């Protein structure tokens, strides 16, 4: 590996990011084709069901003995698109540099093996850690058969979700709220509880133009199945499907939407593990948990999350009656530690994003 290899792979990773929010169950993949140290073609996986990055980059080239930089091991199977490995062989590439092995069992190591058997030089592992971070949703989904879970909240400096009167409007600034709302587009779904629906009557949709073409599920936990259909969550279900979870202890189990599930309860309420299993079965690969406080606390207490994204205002609220984001708390030796994190100062506050 040399500095040029890093340069071209870094560009491939940048291209991969262009598909964020649109690839659903598929990974984010970028591809760069290089001949004589010159980029001759590029591609990325634009959206679920569309051409893979390698195919986009390779279909138009005619030059042989080029090098392909690709962020994920090329596929060997027929899915929604033909195998990319076959096209690489057909185009008579000399070398393929891969960031990460694909953990999908139908692909894992098979793409590399087939390329090498056909005389193509293959190198694996360049910027693997960076690609795993970019594809955190895909790798979690494919290896654990569970959705990737992000906990998202707007809080004060002292970790309050509301003031003592349970008022949360507005803890954060206009610019932080705008960025916060745009975050939804990175995920397949948003999850809230009954109290959030009743207090704010939110639409739970995506309104940013950049994300307007994507599918987005709204997930609501309503143990008692008592939410009325005049609420905004019941509108626009053709574009923003609604999933409801209620308790299977109810005598009357009236389904209010097609995807209405009656499930077990545990000591904290509806069984979150069962909820995540069902969402996985609906092909939902990522969940943005927006609360309220009790639901966020349950996900944190049970450690059923992969990252947190906190929009932190420049305010201190205080008060025992204010809703706290970490109500249960941990002993010091059981505290949450992040593998990686970022803290960005924007306007009248900060954005903290931490990964377990």
mmCIF file of C-alpha atoms in Angstrom:
data_model
loop_
_atom_site.group_PDB
_atom_site.id
_atom_site.type_symbol
_atom_site.label_atom_id
_atom_site.label_comp_id
_atom_site.label_asym_id
_atom_site.label_seq_id
_atom_site.Cartn_x
_atom_site.Cartn_y
_atom_site.Cartn_z
ATOM 1 C CA UNK A 1 0.000 0.000 0.000
ATOM 2 C CA UNK A 2 1.212 3.526 -0.744
ATOM 3 C CA UNK A 3 -0.013 7.091 -0.328
ATOM 4 C CA UNK A 4 -1.838 6.981 -3.655
ATOM 5 C CA UNK A 5 -3.782 3.921 -2.495
ATOM 6 C CA UNK A 6 -4.937 5.833 0.584
ATOM 7 C CA UNK A 7 -5.851 8.843 -1.539
ATOM 8 C CA UNK A 8 -8.036 6.860 -3.935
ATOM 9 C CA UNK A 9 -9.681 4.798 -1.176
ATOM 10 C CA UNK A 10 -10.432 7.959 0.771
ATOM 11 C CA UNK A 11 -12.200 9.279 -2.324
ATOM 12 C CA UNK A 12 -14.139 6.006 -2.676
ATOM 13 C CA UNK A 13 -15.323 6.343 0.940
ATOM 14 C CA UNK A 14 -16.417 9.913 0.244
ATOM 15 C CA UNK A 15 -18.425 8.695 -2.742
ATOM 16 C CA UNK A 16 -20.024 5.959 -0.608
ATOM 17 C CA UNK A 17 -21.428 8.595 1.744
ATOM 18 C CA UNK A 18 -23.542 10.009 -1.109
ATOM 19 C CA UNK A 19 -25.956 7.109 -0.764
ATOM 20 C CA UNK A 20 -26.578 7.645 2.963
ATOM 21 C CA UNK A 21 -30.232 7.324 3.874
ATOM 22 C CA UNK A 22 -31.301 5.696 0.599
ATOM 23 C CA UNK A 23 -29.708 2.229 0.529
ATOM 24 C CA UNK A 24 -31.966 0.699 3.228
ATOM 25 C CA UNK A 25 -30.706 -2.872 3.845
ATOM 26 C CA UNK A 26 -27.797 -2.447 1.466
ATOM 27 C CA UNK A 27 -24.360 -1.044 2.347
ATOM 28 C CA UNK A 28 -22.925 2.324 1.372
ATOM 29 C CA UNK A 29 -20.335 1.595 -1.314
ATOM 30 C CA UNK A 30 -18.049 3.780 -3.396
ATOM 31 C CA UNK A 31 -15.785 2.765 -6.288
ATOM 32 C CA UNK A 32 -12.897 4.488 -8.074
ATOM 33 C CA UNK A 33 -11.167 3.131 -11.202
ATOM 34 C CA UNK A 34 -7.566 4.255 -11.729
ATOM 35 C CA UNK A 35 -5.132 3.774 -14.651
ATOM 36 C CA UNK A 36 -1.591 5.183 -14.638
ATOM 37 C CA UNK A 37 -2.359 7.066 -11.426
ATOM 38 C CA UNK A 38 -5.307 8.816 -13.115
ATOM 39 C CA UNK A 39 -8.984 8.410 -12.192
ATOM 40 C CA UNK A 40 -10.868 7.221 -15.255
ATOM 41 C CA UNK A 41 -14.241 6.411 -13.690
ATOM 42 C CA UNK A 42 -16.161 6.489 -10.409
ATOM 43 C CA UNK A 43 -19.428 5.199 -8.998
ATOM 44 C CA UNK A 44 -21.453 4.775 -5.826
ATOM 45 C CA UNK A 45 -24.501 2.802 -4.746
ATOM 46 C CA UNK A 46 -27.181 5.446 -5.117
ATOM 47 C CA UNK A 47 -30.238 3.706 -3.668
ATOM 48 C CA UNK A 48 -31.702 0.337 -2.686
ATOM 49 C CA UNK A 49 -32.350 -1.774 -5.778
ATOM 50 C CA UNK A 50 -30.181 0.322 -8.071
ATOM 51 C CA UNK A 51 -26.800 -0.602 -9.592
ATOM 52 C CA UNK A 52 -23.902 -1.397 -7.298
ATOM 53 C CA UNK A 53 -21.021 1.056 -7.159
ATOM 54 C CA UNK A 54 -18.637 -1.227 -9.079
ATOM 55 C CA UNK A 55 -21.086 -1.655 -11.945
ATOM 56 C CA UNK A 56 -21.664 2.106 -12.202
ATOM 57 C CA UNK A 57 -17.911 2.706 -12.312
ATOM 58 C CA UNK A 58 -16.982 -0.117 -14.692
ATOM 59 C CA UNK A 59 -19.724 -0.315 -17.324
ATOM 60 C CA UNK A 60 -18.416 2.638 -19.329
ATOM 61 C CA UNK A 61 -14.667 1.897 -19.296
ATOM 62 C CA UNK A 62 -12.715 0.187 -22.079
ATOM 63 C CA UNK A 63 -9.173 0.347 -20.692
ATOM 64 C CA UNK A 64 -7.602 -2.881 -19.423
ATOM 65 C CA UNK A 65 -5.132 -3.409 -16.546
ATOM 66 C CA UNK A 66 -6.725 -0.701 -14.379
ATOM 67 C CA UNK A 67 -7.038 -0.737 -10.581
ATOM 68 C CA UNK A 68 -10.391 -0.683 -8.802
ATOM 69 C CA UNK A 69 -10.653 0.838 -5.334
ATOM 70 C CA UNK A 70 -13.903 -0.282 -3.708
ATOM 71 C CA UNK A 71 -15.079 0.131 -0.131
ATOM 72 C CA UNK A 72 -16.696 -3.317 0.214
ATOM 73 C CA UNK A 73 -15.956 -6.760 -1.177
ATOM 74 C CA UNK A 74 -17.634 -7.129 -4.600
ATOM 75 C CA UNK A 75 -20.620 -9.476 -4.734
ATOM 76 C CA UNK A 76 -20.611 -12.903 -6.405
ATOM 77 C CA UNK A 77 -24.340 -13.637 -6.375
ATOM 78 C CA UNK A 78 -27.414 -12.587 -8.299
ATOM 79 C CA UNK A 79 -29.680 -10.291 -6.292
ATOM 80 C CA UNK A 80 -31.407 -7.191 -7.577
ATOM 81 C CA UNK A 81 -28.307 -6.740 -9.769
ATOM 82 C CA UNK A 82 -25.865 -9.212 -11.424
ATOM 83 C CA UNK A 83 -22.562 -10.188 -9.722
ATOM 84 C CA UNK A 84 -19.998 -7.383 -9.725
ATOM 85 C CA UNK A 85 -17.079 -9.855 -9.629
ATOM 86 C CA UNK A 86 -18.016 -11.137 -13.108
ATOM 87 C CA UNK A 87 -17.912 -7.615 -14.530
ATOM 88 C CA UNK A 88 -14.520 -6.949 -12.908
ATOM 89 C CA UNK A 89 -13.141 -10.087 -14.566
ATOM 90 C CA UNK A 90 -14.766 -9.200 -17.891
ATOM 91 C CA UNK A 91 -13.174 -5.731 -17.850
ATOM 92 C CA UNK A 92 -9.729 -7.341 -17.308
ATOM 93 C CA UNK A 93 -8.736 -5.291 -14.292
ATOM 94 C CA UNK A 94 -5.219 -5.835 -12.986
ATOM 95 C CA UNK A 95 -5.766 -5.046 -9.303
ATOM 96 C CA UNK A 96 -8.606 -4.596 -6.824
ATOM 97 C CA UNK A 97 -8.127 -2.806 -3.487
ATOM 98 C CA UNK A 98 -10.930 -3.441 -0.977
ATOM 99 C CA UNK A 99 -11.566 -1.634 2.307
ATOM 100 C CA UNK A 100 -13.677 -4.321 4.033
ATOM 101 C CA UNK A 101 -14.785 -7.908 3.605
ATOM 102 C CA UNK A 102 -18.555 -8.179 3.228
ATOM 103 C CA UNK A 103 -19.991 -9.936 6.313
ATOM 104 C CA UNK A 104 -23.002 -11.153 4.333
ATOM 105 C CA UNK A 105 -22.568 -14.983 4.351
ATOM 106 C CA UNK A 106 -23.439 -15.261 0.638
ATOM 107 C CA UNK A 107 -20.541 -12.921 -0.213
ATOM 108 C CA UNK A 108 -17.975 -13.176 2.605
ATOM 109 C CA UNK A 109 -14.520 -13.948 1.147
ATOM 110 C CA UNK A 110 -16.109 -15.471 -1.959
ATOM 111 C CA UNK A 111 -15.620 -12.331 -4.042
ATOM 112 C CA UNK A 112 -11.945 -12.121 -3.100
ATOM 113 C CA UNK A 113 -11.382 -15.808 -3.833
ATOM 114 C CA UNK A 114 -12.978 -15.649 -7.277
ATOM 115 C CA UNK A 115 -10.987 -12.571 -8.265
ATOM 116 C CA UNK A 116 -7.703 -14.194 -7.216
ATOM 117 C CA UNK A 117 -8.559 -17.437 -9.027
ATOM 118 C CA UNK A 118 -8.928 -15.350 -12.177
ATOM 119 C CA UNK A 119 -5.467 -13.837 -11.831
ATOM 120 C CA UNK A 120 -6.463 -10.479 -10.384
ATOM 121 C CA UNK A 121 -4.305 -9.043 -7.602
ATOM 122 C CA UNK A 122 -6.456 -8.332 -4.530
ATOM 123 C CA UNK A 123 -5.577 -6.355 -1.415
ATOM 124 C CA UNK A 124 -7.966 -6.116 1.543
ATOM 125 C CA UNK A 125 -8.166 -3.937 4.655
ATOM 126 C CA UNK A 126 -7.203 -0.464 3.480
ATOM 127 C CA UNK A 127 -9.211 2.008 5.643
ATOM 128 C CA UNK A 128 -11.305 -0.875 6.984
ATOM 129 C CA UNK A 129 -12.035 0.905 10.277
ATOM 130 C CA UNK A 130 -13.261 4.039 8.490
ATOM 131 C CA UNK A 131 -15.541 1.953 6.286
ATOM 132 C CA UNK A 132 -16.995 0.107 9.272
ATOM 133 C CA UNK A 133 -17.942 3.448 10.792
ATOM 134 C CA UNK A 134 -19.564 4.618 7.557
ATOM 135 C CA UNK A 135 -21.395 1.284 7.258
ATOM 136 C CA UNK A 136 -22.213 0.857 10.943
ATOM 137 C CA UNK A 137 -25.894 0.258 10.133
ATOM 138 C CA UNK A 138 -25.189 -2.394 7.501
ATOM 139 C CA UNK A 139 -22.639 -4.341 9.556
ATOM 140 C CA UNK A 140 -24.888 -4.338 12.649
ATOM 141 C CA UNK A 141 -27.896 -5.458 10.624
ATOM 142 C CA UNK A 142 -26.124 -8.214 8.673
ATOM 143 C CA UNK A 143 -24.165 -9.695 11.599
ATOM 144 C CA UNK A 144 -26.694 -9.513 14.457
ATOM 145 C CA UNK A 145 -30.040 -9.564 12.627
ATOM 146 C CA UNK A 146 -31.069 -6.495 14.616
ATOM 147 C CA UNK A 147 -31.628 -2.870 13.611
ATOM 148 C CA UNK A 148 -29.020 -0.246 14.414
ATOM 149 C CA UNK A 149 -30.338 1.974 17.222
ATOM 150 C CA UNK A 150 -29.481 5.638 17.729
ATOM 151 C CA UNK A 151 -30.767 7.605 20.715
ATOM 152 C CA UNK A 152 -31.507 11.192 19.777
ATOM 153 C CA UNK A 153 -32.491 14.045 22.094
ATOM 154 C CA UNK A 154 -32.356 17.784 22.585
ATOM 155 C CA UNK A 155 -31.133 18.489 26.110
ATOM 156 C CA UNK A 156 -29.855 21.238 28.383
ATOM 157 C CA UNK A 157 -26.236 21.338 29.593
ATOM 158 C CA UNK A 158 -27.323 19.527 32.759
ATOM 159 C CA UNK A 159 -29.077 16.728 30.843
ATOM 160 C CA UNK A 160 -32.705 17.860 31.122
ATOM 161 C CA UNK A 161 -35.302 17.024 28.484
ATOM 162 C CA UNK A 162 -37.906 19.378 29.970
ATOM 163 C CA UNK A 163 -38.311 22.028 32.647
ATOM 164 C CA UNK A 164 -40.159 21.342 35.927
ATOM 165 C CA UNK A 165 -43.514 21.880 34.175
ATOM 166 C CA UNK A 166 -42.618 19.200 31.604
ATOM 167 C CA UNK A 167 -42.259 21.850 28.897
ATOM 168 C CA UNK A 168 -39.640 21.023 26.246
ATOM 169 C CA UNK A 169 -40.242 23.903 23.780
ATOM 170 C CA UNK A 170 -37.653 25.031 23.100
ATOM 171 C CA UNK A 171 -34.565 23.762 24.870
ATOM 172 C CA UNK A 172 -32.324 24.026 21.806
ATOM 173 C CA UNK A 173 -31.858 26.827 19.254
ATOM 174 C CA UNK A 174 -33.512 27.083 15.824
ATOM 175 C CA UNK A 175 -30.371 25.991 13.994
ATOM 176 C CA UNK A 176 -29.846 22.958 16.239
ATOM 177 C CA UNK A 177 -33.495 21.931 15.783
ATOM 178 C CA UNK A 178 -33.148 22.222 12.009
ATOM 179 C CA UNK A 179 -30.034 20.039 11.965
ATOM 180 C CA UNK A 180 -31.699 17.678 14.440
ATOM 181 C CA UNK A 181 -34.714 17.235 12.170
ATOM 182 C CA UNK A 182 -32.478 16.573 9.183
ATOM 183 C CA UNK A 183 -30.819 13.730 11.097
ATOM 184 C CA UNK A 184 -33.953 11.628 10.572
ATOM 185 C CA UNK A 185 -33.064 11.128 6.933
ATOM 186 C CA UNK A 186 -30.086 8.946 7.850
ATOM 187 C CA UNK A 187 -32.420 6.317 9.333
ATOM 188 C CA UNK A 188 -35.194 3.975 8.209
ATOM 189 C CA UNK A 189 -37.486 4.798 11.105
ATOM 190 C CA UNK A 190 -38.216 6.980 14.119
ATOM 191 C CA UNK A 191 -39.498 5.628 17.451
ATOM 192 C CA UNK A 192 -41.446 7.502 20.134
ATOM 193 C CA UNK A 193 -43.865 6.759 22.936
ATOM 194 C CA UNK A 194 -47.456 7.688 23.697
ATOM 195 C CA UNK A 195 -46.589 10.731 25.818
ATOM 196 C CA UNK A 196 -44.593 12.331 23.012
ATOM 197 C CA UNK A 197 -47.498 11.808 20.618
ATOM 198 C CA UNK A 198 -50.028 13.302 23.041
ATOM 199 C CA UNK A 199 -47.934 16.258 24.210
ATOM 200 C CA UNK A 200 -46.705 17.434 20.796
ATOM 201 C CA UNK A 201 -49.062 15.730 18.285
ATOM 202 C CA UNK A 202 -46.055 15.416 15.945
ATOM 203 C CA UNK A 203 -46.157 14.258 12.337
ATOM 204 C CA UNK A 204 -42.867 12.328 12.751
ATOM 205 C CA UNK A 205 -42.132 12.778 9.053
ATOM 206 C CA UNK A 206 -39.169 14.026 7.044
ATOM 207 C CA UNK A 207 -39.654 17.480 5.573
ATOM 208 C CA UNK A 208 -36.145 18.277 4.309
ATOM 209 C CA UNK A 209 -36.145 18.309 0.499
ATOM 210 C CA UNK A 210 -32.965 16.219 0.270
ATOM 211 C CA UNK A 211 -34.712 13.214 1.843
ATOM 212 C CA UNK A 212 -38.148 13.612 0.264
ATOM 213 C CA UNK A 213 -37.891 10.512 -1.967
ATOM 214 C CA UNK A 214 -36.936 8.034 0.768
ATOM 215 C CA UNK A 215 -39.111 5.579 2.687
ATOM 216 C CA UNK A 216 -39.501 6.321 6.382
ATOM 217 C CA UNK A 217 -41.360 4.383 9.075
ATOM 218 C CA UNK A 218 -42.945 5.896 12.175
ATOM 219 C CA UNK A 219 -42.886 3.572 15.193
ATOM 220 C CA UNK A 220 -45.071 4.340 18.218
ATOM 221 C CA UNK A 221 -45.146 2.480 21.537
ATOM 222 C CA UNK A 222 -48.702 2.628 22.888
ATOM 223 C CA UNK A 223 -49.065 -0.055 25.567
ATOM 224 C CA UNK A 224 -52.753 0.632 26.237
ATOM 225 C CA UNK A 225 -53.755 1.068 22.573
ATOM 226 C CA UNK A 226 -55.624 4.250 23.392
ATOM 227 C CA UNK A 227 -54.314 6.748 20.830
ATOM 228 C CA UNK A 228 -57.081 8.350 18.773
ATOM 229 C CA UNK A 229 -57.007 8.343 14.975
ATOM 230 C CA UNK A 230 -57.329 12.130 14.665
ATOM 231 C CA UNK A 231 -53.670 12.435 15.683
ATOM 232 C CA UNK A 232 -51.097 13.409 13.058
ATOM 233 C CA UNK A 233 -49.278 10.074 13.229
ATOM 234 C CA UNK A 234 -52.244 8.444 11.477
ATOM 235 C CA UNK A 235 -51.938 10.784 8.471
ATOM 236 C CA UNK A 236 -49.824 10.271 5.305
ATOM 237 C CA UNK A 237 -49.359 6.551 5.913
ATOM 238 C CA UNK A 238 -48.816 5.878 2.209
ATOM 239 C CA UNK A 239 -45.519 7.770 2.378
ATOM 240 C CA UNK A 240 -44.741 7.375 6.073
ATOM 241 C CA UNK A 241 -46.022 3.954 7.227
ATOM 242 C CA UNK A 242 -47.036 3.694 10.871
ATOM 243 C CA UNK A 243 -46.043 0.784 13.134
ATOM 244 C CA UNK A 244 -47.712 0.504 16.546
ATOM 245 C CA UNK A 245 -46.793 -1.727 19.488
ATOM 246 C CA UNK A 246 -49.292 -2.448 22.275
ATOM 247 C CA UNK A 247 -49.497 -4.900 25.152
ATOM 248 C CA UNK A 248 -50.710 -8.449 24.558
ATOM 249 C CA UNK A 249 -52.315 -8.289 28.027
ATOM 250 C CA UNK A 250 -55.135 -6.158 26.644
ATOM 251 C CA UNK A 251 -58.518 -7.840 26.475
ATOM 252 C CA UNK A 252 -59.465 -5.958 23.335
ATOM 253 C CA UNK A 253 -56.787 -6.146 20.643
ATOM 254 C CA UNK A 254 -58.058 -3.809 17.938
ATOM 255 C CA UNK A 255 -55.491 -3.244 15.196
ATOM 256 C CA UNK A 256 -55.456 0.422 14.215
ATOM 257 C CA UNK A 257 -52.956 0.031 11.370
ATOM 258 C CA UNK A 258 -51.724 -2.884 9.263
ATOM 259 C CA UNK A 259 -48.486 -3.178 11.225
ATOM 260 C CA UNK A 260 -49.953 -3.180 14.725
ATOM 261 C CA UNK A 261 -48.331 -5.704 17.063
ATOM 262 C CA UNK A 262 -49.453 -6.864 20.503
ATOM 263 C CA UNK A 263 -46.367 -7.970 22.407
ATOM 264 C CA UNK A 264 -45.022 -8.984 25.805
ATOM 265 C CA UNK A 265 -44.208 -6.633 28.655
ATOM 266 C CA UNK A 266 -41.261 -6.723 31.035
ATOM 267 C CA UNK A 267 -40.296 -4.746 34.135
ATOM 268 C CA UNK A 268 -39.848 -1.540 32.095
ATOM 269 C CA UNK A 269 -42.941 -1.774 29.877
ATOM 270 C CA UNK A 270 -43.191 -3.169 26.363
ATOM 271 C CA UNK A 271 -40.401 -5.635 25.584
ATOM 272 C CA UNK A 272 -37.850 -3.607 23.614
ATOM 273 C CA UNK A 273 -35.957 -6.677 22.424
ATOM 274 C CA UNK A 274 -39.130 -8.081 20.903
ATOM 275 C CA UNK A 275 -39.812 -4.715 19.273
ATOM 276 C CA UNK A 276 -36.379 -4.700 17.644
ATOM 277 C CA UNK A 277 -36.860 -8.278 16.407
ATOM 278 C CA UNK A 278 -40.150 -7.342 14.775
ATOM 279 C CA UNK A 279 -38.698 -4.206 13.186
ATOM 280 C CA UNK A 280 -35.876 -6.322 11.734
ATOM 281 C CA UNK A 281 -38.546 -8.592 10.259
ATOM 282 C CA UNK A 282 -40.081 -5.559 8.562
ATOM 283 C CA UNK A 283 -36.708 -4.910 6.854
ATOM 284 C CA UNK A 284 -36.087 -1.847 9.015
ATOM 285 C CA UNK A 285 -32.310 -1.642 9.399
ATOM 286 C CA UNK A 286 -32.039 1.456 11.606
ATOM 287 C CA UNK A 287 -34.091 3.171 14.305
ATOM 288 C CA UNK A 288 -33.833 6.725 15.610
ATOM 289 C CA UNK A 289 -35.215 6.749 19.163
ATOM 290 C CA UNK A 290 -36.603 10.187 20.034
ATOM 291 C CA UNK A 291 -38.365 9.441 23.278
ATOM 292 C CA UNK A 292 -39.794 10.491 25.554
ATOM 293 C CA UNK A 293 -37.701 10.304 28.655
ATOM 294 C CA UNK A 294 -38.952 6.933 29.906
ATOM 295 C CA UNK A 295 -38.372 5.200 26.579
ATOM 296 C CA UNK A 296 -34.898 6.697 26.160
ATOM 297 C CA UNK A 297 -34.062 5.649 29.724
ATOM 298 C CA UNK A 298 -35.220 2.082 29.001
ATOM 299 C CA UNK A 299 -33.053 1.781 25.886
ATOM 300 C CA UNK A 300 -30.063 3.154 27.786
ATOM 301 C CA UNK A 301 -30.642 1.017 30.897
ATOM 302 C CA UNK A 302 -30.916 -2.158 28.815
ATOM 303 C CA UNK A 303 -28.041 -1.002 26.577
ATOM 304 C CA UNK A 304 -30.110 -1.657 23.475
ATOM 305 C CA UNK A 305 -28.474 1.125 21.475
ATOM 306 C CA UNK A 306 -25.407 1.656 19.331
ATOM 307 C CA UNK A 307 -24.931 5.415 19.448
ATOM 308 C CA UNK A 308 -26.272 8.620 20.946
ATOM 309 C CA UNK A 309 -26.779 11.958 19.215
ATOM 310 C CA UNK A 310 -27.415 14.767 21.687
ATOM 311 C CA UNK A 311 -28.198 18.324 20.657
ATOM 312 C CA UNK A 312 -27.082 20.264 23.714
ATOM 313 C CA UNK A 313 -28.292 23.810 24.355
ATOM 314 C CA UNK A 314 -26.455 26.578 26.196
ATOM 315 C CA UNK A 315 -29.033 26.451 29.019
ATOM 316 C CA UNK A 316 -29.025 25.052 32.552
ATOM 317 C CA UNK A 317 -32.519 24.046 33.716
ATOM 318 C CA UNK A 318 -32.090 22.068 36.935
ATOM 319 C CA UNK A 319 -34.921 20.900 39.192
ATOM 320 C CA UNK A 320 -35.844 17.494 40.588
ATOM 321 C CA UNK A 321 -39.147 17.528 38.694
ATOM 322 C CA UNK A 322 -37.547 18.144 35.291
ATOM 323 C CA UNK A 323 -37.365 15.087 33.031
ATOM 324 C CA UNK A 324 -33.806 13.760 32.917
ATOM 325 C CA UNK A 325 -32.281 11.799 30.078
ATOM 326 C CA UNK A 326 -30.389 9.464 32.421
ATOM 327 C CA UNK A 327 -33.031 8.950 35.106
ATOM 328 C CA UNK A 328 -31.987 5.436 36.205
ATOM 329 C CA UNK A 329 -28.247 6.036 36.233
ATOM 330 C CA UNK A 330 -25.345 3.606 36.637
ATOM 331 C CA UNK A 331 -22.720 2.808 39.208
ATOM 332 C CA UNK A 332 -19.343 4.239 38.258
ATOM 333 C CA UNK A 333 -17.870 0.899 37.183
ATOM 334 C CA UNK A 334 -20.930 0.253 34.983
ATOM 335 C CA UNK A 335 -20.978 3.666 33.321
ATOM 336 C CA UNK A 336 -21.350 4.005 29.555
ATOM 337 C CA UNK A 337 -18.135 4.464 27.615
ATOM 338 C CA UNK A 338 -17.899 5.428 23.973
ATOM 339 C CA UNK A 339 -15.472 3.856 21.526
ATOM 340 C CA UNK A 340 -15.459 7.024 19.465
ATOM 341 C CA UNK A 341 -17.234 10.368 19.623
ATOM 342 C CA UNK A 342 -17.354 13.904 18.234
ATOM 343 C CA UNK A 343 -18.348 17.202 19.849
ATOM 344 C CA UNK A 344 -19.163 20.115 17.559
ATOM 345 C CA UNK A 345 -19.950 23.667 18.647
ATOM 346 C CA UNK A 346 -22.750 25.155 16.529
ATOM 347 C CA UNK A 347 -24.359 28.476 17.362
ATOM 348 C CA UNK A 348 -25.962 28.396 20.795
ATOM 349 C CA UNK A 349 -24.979 24.854 21.692
ATOM 350 C CA UNK A 350 -23.250 21.609 20.760
ATOM 351 C CA UNK A 351 -23.805 18.349 18.917
ATOM 352 C CA UNK A 352 -22.416 15.273 20.670
ATOM 353 C CA UNK A 353 -22.325 11.996 18.739
ATOM 354 C CA UNK A 354 -20.891 8.963 20.492
ATOM 355 C CA UNK A 355 -20.555 5.328 19.383
ATOM 356 C CA UNK A 356 -20.498 2.296 21.664
#
